[in-house]
GROMACS .gro file of C-alpha atoms in nm:
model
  238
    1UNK     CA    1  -2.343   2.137  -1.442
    2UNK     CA    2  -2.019   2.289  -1.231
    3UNK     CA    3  -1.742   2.443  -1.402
    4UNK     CA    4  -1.501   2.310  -1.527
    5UNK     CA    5  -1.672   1.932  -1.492
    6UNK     CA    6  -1.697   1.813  -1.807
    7UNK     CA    7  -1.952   1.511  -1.754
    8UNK     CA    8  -2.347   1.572  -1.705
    9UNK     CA    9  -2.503   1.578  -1.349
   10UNK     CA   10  -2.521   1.199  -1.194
   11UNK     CA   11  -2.886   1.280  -1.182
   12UNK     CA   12  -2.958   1.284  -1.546
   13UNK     CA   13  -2.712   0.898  -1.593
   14UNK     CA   14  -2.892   0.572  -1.570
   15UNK     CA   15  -2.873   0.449  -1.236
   16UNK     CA   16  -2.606   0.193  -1.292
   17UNK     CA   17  -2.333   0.467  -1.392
   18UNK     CA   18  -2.425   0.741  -1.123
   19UNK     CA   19  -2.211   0.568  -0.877
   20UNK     CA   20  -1.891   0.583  -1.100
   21UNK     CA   21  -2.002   0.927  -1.234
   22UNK     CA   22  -1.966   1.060  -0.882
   23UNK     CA   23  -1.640   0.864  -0.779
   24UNK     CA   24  -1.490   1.018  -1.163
   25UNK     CA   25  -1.634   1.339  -0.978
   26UNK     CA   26  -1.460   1.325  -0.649
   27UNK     CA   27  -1.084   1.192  -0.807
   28UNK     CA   28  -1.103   1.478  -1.006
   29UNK     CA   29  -1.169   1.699  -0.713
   30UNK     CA   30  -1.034   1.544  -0.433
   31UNK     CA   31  -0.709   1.331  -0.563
   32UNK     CA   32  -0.668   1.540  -0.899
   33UNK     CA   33  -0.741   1.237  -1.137
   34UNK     CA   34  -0.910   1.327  -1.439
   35UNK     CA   35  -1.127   1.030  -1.565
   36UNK     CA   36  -1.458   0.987  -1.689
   37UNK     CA   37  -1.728   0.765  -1.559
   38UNK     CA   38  -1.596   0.490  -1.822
   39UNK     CA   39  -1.306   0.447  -1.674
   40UNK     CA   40  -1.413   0.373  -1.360
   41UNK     CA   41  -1.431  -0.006  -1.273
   42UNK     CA   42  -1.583  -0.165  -0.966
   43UNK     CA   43  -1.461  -0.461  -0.779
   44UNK     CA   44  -1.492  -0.692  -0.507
   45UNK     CA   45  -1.116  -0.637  -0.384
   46UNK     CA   46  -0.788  -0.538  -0.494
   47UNK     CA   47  -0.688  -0.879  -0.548
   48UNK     CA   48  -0.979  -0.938  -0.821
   49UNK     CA   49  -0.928  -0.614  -0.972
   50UNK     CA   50  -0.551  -0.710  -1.039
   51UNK     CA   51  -0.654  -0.967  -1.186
   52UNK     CA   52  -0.803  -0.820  -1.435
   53UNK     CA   53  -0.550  -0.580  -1.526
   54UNK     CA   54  -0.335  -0.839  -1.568
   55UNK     CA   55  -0.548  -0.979  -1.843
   56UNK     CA   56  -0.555  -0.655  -2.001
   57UNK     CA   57  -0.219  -0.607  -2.010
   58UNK     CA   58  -0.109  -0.907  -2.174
   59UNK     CA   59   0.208  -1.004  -1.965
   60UNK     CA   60   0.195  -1.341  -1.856
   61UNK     CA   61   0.519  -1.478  -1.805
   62UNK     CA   62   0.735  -1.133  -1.813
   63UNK     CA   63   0.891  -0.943  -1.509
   64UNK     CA   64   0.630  -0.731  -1.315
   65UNK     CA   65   0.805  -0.493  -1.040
   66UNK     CA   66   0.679  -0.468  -0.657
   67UNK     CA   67   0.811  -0.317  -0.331
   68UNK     CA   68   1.057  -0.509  -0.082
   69UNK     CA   69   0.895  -0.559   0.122
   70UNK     CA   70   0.566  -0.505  -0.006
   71UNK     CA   71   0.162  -0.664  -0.016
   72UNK     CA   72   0.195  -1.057  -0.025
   73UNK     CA   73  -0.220  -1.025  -0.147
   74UNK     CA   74  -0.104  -0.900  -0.491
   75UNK     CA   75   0.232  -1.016  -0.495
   76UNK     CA   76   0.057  -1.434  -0.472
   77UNK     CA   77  -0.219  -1.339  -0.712
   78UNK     CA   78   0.093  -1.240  -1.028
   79UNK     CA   79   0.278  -1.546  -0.927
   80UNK     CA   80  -0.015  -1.710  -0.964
   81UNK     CA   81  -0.089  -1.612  -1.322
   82UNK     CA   82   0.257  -1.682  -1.403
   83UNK     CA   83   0.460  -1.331  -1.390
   84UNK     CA   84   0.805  -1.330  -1.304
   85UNK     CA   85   0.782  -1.124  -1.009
   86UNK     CA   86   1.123  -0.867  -0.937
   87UNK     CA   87   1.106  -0.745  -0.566
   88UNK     CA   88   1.291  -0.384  -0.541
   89UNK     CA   89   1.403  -0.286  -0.233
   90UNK     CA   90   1.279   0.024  -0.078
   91UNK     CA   91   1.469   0.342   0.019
   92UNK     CA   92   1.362   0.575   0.323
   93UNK     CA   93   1.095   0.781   0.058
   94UNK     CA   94   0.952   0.480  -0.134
   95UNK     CA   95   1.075   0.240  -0.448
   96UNK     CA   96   1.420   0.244  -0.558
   97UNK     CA   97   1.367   0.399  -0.924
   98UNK     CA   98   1.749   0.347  -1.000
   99UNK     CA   99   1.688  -0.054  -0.955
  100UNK     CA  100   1.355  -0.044  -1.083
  101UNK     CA  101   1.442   0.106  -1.435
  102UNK     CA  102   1.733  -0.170  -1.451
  103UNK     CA  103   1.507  -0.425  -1.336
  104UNK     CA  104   1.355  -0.433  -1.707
  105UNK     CA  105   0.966  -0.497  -1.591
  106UNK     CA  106   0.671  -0.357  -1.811
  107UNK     CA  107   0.498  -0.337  -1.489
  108UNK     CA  108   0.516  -0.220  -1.117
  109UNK     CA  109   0.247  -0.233  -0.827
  110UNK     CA  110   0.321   0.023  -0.563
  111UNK     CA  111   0.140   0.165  -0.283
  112UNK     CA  112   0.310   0.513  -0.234
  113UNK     CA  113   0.014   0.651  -0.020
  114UNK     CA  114   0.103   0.455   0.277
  115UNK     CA  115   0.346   0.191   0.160
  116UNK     CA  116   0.220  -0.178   0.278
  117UNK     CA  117   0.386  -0.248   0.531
  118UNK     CA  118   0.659   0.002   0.643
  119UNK     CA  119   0.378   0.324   0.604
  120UNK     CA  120   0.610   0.574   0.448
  121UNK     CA  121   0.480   0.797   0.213
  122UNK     CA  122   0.621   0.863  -0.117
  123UNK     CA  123   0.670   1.235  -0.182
  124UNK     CA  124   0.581   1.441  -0.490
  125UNK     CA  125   0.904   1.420  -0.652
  126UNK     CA  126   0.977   1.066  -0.677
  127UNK     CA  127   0.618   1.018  -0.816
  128UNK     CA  128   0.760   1.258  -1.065
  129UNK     CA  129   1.010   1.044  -1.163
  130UNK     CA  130   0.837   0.734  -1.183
  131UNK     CA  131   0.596   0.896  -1.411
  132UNK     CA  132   0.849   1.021  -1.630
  133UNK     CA  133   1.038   0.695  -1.626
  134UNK     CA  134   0.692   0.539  -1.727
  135UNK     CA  135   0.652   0.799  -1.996
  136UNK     CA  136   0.995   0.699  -2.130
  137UNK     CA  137   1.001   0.348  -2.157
  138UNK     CA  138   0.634   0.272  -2.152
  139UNK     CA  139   0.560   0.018  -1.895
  140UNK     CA  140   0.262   0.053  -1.658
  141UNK     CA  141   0.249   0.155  -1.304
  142UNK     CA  142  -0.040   0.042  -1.099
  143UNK     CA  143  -0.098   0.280  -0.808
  144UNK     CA  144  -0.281   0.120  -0.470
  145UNK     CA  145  -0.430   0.411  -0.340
  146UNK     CA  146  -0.569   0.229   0.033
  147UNK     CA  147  -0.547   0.336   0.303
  148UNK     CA  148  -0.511   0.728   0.096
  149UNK     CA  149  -0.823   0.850   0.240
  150UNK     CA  150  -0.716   0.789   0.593
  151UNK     CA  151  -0.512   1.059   0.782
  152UNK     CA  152  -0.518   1.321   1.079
  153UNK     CA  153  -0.365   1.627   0.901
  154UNK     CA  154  -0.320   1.755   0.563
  155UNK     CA  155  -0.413   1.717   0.245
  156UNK     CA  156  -0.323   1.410   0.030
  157UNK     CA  157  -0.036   1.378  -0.262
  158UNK     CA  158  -0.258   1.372  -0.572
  159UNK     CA  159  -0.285   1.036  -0.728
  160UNK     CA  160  -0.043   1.077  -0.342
  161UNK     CA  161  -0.152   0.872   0.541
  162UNK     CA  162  -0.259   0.536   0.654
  163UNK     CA  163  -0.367   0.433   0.999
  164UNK     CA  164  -0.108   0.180   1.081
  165UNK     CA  165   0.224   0.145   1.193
  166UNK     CA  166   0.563  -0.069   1.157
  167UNK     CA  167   0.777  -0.147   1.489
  168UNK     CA  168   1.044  -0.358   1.526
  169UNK     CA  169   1.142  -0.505   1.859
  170UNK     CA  170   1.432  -0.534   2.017
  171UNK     CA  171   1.456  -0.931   2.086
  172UNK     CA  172   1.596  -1.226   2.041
  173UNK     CA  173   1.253  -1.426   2.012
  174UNK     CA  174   1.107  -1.428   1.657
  175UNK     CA  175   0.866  -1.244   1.570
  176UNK     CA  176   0.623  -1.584   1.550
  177UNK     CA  177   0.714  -1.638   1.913
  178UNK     CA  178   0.635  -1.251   2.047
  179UNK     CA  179   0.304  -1.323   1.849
  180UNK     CA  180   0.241  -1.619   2.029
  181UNK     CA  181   0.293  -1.477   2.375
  182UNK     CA  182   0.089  -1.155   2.286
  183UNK     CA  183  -0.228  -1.390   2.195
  184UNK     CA  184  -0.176  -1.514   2.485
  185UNK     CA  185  -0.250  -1.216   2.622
  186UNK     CA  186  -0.521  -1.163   2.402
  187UNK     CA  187  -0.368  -0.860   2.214
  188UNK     CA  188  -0.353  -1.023   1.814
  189UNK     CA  189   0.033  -0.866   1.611
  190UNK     CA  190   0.064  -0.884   1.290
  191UNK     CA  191   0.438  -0.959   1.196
  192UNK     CA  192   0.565  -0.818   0.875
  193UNK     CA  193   0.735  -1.181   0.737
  194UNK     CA  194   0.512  -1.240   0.511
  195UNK     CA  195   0.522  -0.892   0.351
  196UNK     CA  196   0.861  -0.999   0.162
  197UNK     CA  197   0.955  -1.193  -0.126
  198UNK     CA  198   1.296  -1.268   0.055
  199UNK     CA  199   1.338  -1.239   0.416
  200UNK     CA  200   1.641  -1.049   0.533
  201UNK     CA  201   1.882  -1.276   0.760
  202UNK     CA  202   1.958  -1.136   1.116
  203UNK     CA  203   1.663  -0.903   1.092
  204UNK     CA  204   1.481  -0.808   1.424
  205UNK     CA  205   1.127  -0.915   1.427
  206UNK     CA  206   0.863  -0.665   1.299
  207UNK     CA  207   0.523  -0.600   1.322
  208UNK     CA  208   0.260  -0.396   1.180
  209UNK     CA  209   0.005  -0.224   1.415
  210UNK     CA  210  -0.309  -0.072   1.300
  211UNK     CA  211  -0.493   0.199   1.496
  212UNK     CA  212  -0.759   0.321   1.301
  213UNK     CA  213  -1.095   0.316   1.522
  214UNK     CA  214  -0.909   0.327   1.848
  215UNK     CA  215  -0.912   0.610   2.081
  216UNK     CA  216  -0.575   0.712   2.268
  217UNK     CA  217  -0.676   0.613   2.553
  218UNK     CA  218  -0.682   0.227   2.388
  219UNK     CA  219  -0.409   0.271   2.248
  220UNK     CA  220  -0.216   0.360   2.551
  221UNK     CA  221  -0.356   0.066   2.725
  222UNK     CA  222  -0.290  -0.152   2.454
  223UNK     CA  223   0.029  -0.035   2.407
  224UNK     CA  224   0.076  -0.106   2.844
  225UNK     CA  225   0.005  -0.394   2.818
  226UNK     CA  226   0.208  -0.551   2.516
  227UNK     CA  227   0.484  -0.425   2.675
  228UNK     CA  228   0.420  -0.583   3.008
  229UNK     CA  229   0.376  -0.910   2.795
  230UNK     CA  230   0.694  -0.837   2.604
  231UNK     CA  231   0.887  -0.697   2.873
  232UNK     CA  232   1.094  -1.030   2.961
  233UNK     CA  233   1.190  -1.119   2.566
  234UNK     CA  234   1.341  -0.681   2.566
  235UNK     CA  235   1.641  -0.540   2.564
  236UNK     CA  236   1.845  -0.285   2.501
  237UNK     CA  237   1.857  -0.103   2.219
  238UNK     CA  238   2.184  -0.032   2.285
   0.00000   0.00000   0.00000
């Protein structure tokens, strides 16, 4: 038994709580979360496990809180089971915490680890705040950790980046037309549309681009040759 660990050794647990007695072991150590192996829940997808927090909490029907823009996965899956969902617009560190506390929701889903889809990271302050407006008032704040794990330098923002990307282009095609002539190409864009509960006007297309498991010398070509596809829907960004 370590120090300081206050649960027995995963060896001596049943086999069906040794995996959740190590993950309670690494969020202590790794993302400074202290939780026992009970607490730990297992799920086939964020999506499902939503879900079934939502049943827990109770709130069908009331105001739940995301980002704008923010995951359209979660954001279909409350509308679905009724919540009135508040989008609050995002500032260049994360959530808006001045419209969120006048929003009046019992509940907010953020992803401040690498913020779906813009990537920004929120920074140890503002977490601060949100916890202490949570404290206050007593709603809930769900925390989507993906993508946390993922980064190529320093340590993570304790329960805190994220291997993609958000671009926007300078053009006056939409962003479902510069997707269309990059397939074409065979290079597959993922605009950032669908990410919002309501689309700005006048906005210049966006799109998301992940580069986890690519080398930089894929990138660079990939990069080549979107342009080269692109290159007569550009200009200036002047």
């Amino acid at each position: 038994m370590n120090p300081g660990w206050p649960f027995p050794c995963a060896r001596s647990l049943p086999k069906r709580r040794r995996l959740r007695a190590e993950i309670a072991r690494y969020l202590r150590q790794a993302r400074g979360v202290a939780c026992t192996p009970d607490e730990i829940v297992i799920a086939a997808g964020t999506q499902l496990l939503i879900q079934q927090l939502c049943c827990l909490f109770g709130l069908d029907g009331r105001a739940v809180a995301i980002e704008e823009p923010g995951y359209n996965g979660v954001r279909i899956v409350f509308q679905h089971l009724g919540f009135a969902v508040t989008p609050i617009p995002l500032e260049e560190d994360g959530i808006n915490v001045e419209a969120l506390e006048a929003s009046g929701a019992r509940l907010v889903y953020i992803t401040p680890s690498h913020q779906e889809p813009s990537g920004m990271v929120m920074p140890y302050a503002k977490r601060i705040r949100l916890l202490q407006w949570a404290a206050r008032t007593g709603v809930y704040i769900v925390e989507d950790d993906y993508d946390g794990e993922f980064r190529y330098r320093g340590k993570p923002i304790p329960s805190d980046a994220g291997l993609s990307v958000t671009v926007e282009v300078y053009s006056d095609k939409t962003a479902e037309e510069l997707t269309a002539a990059a397939a074409s190409a065979g290079i597959r864009v993922y605009p950032t549309a669908p990410k919002w509960f309501r689309p700005p006007q006048n906005r210049l297309p966006a799109f998301q681009f992940g580069f986890g498991g690519l080398s930089v010398e894929e990138m660079d070509a990939g990069l080549r040759l979107l342009y080269e596809v692109w290159k007569p829907y550009l200009h200036s960004c002047n």
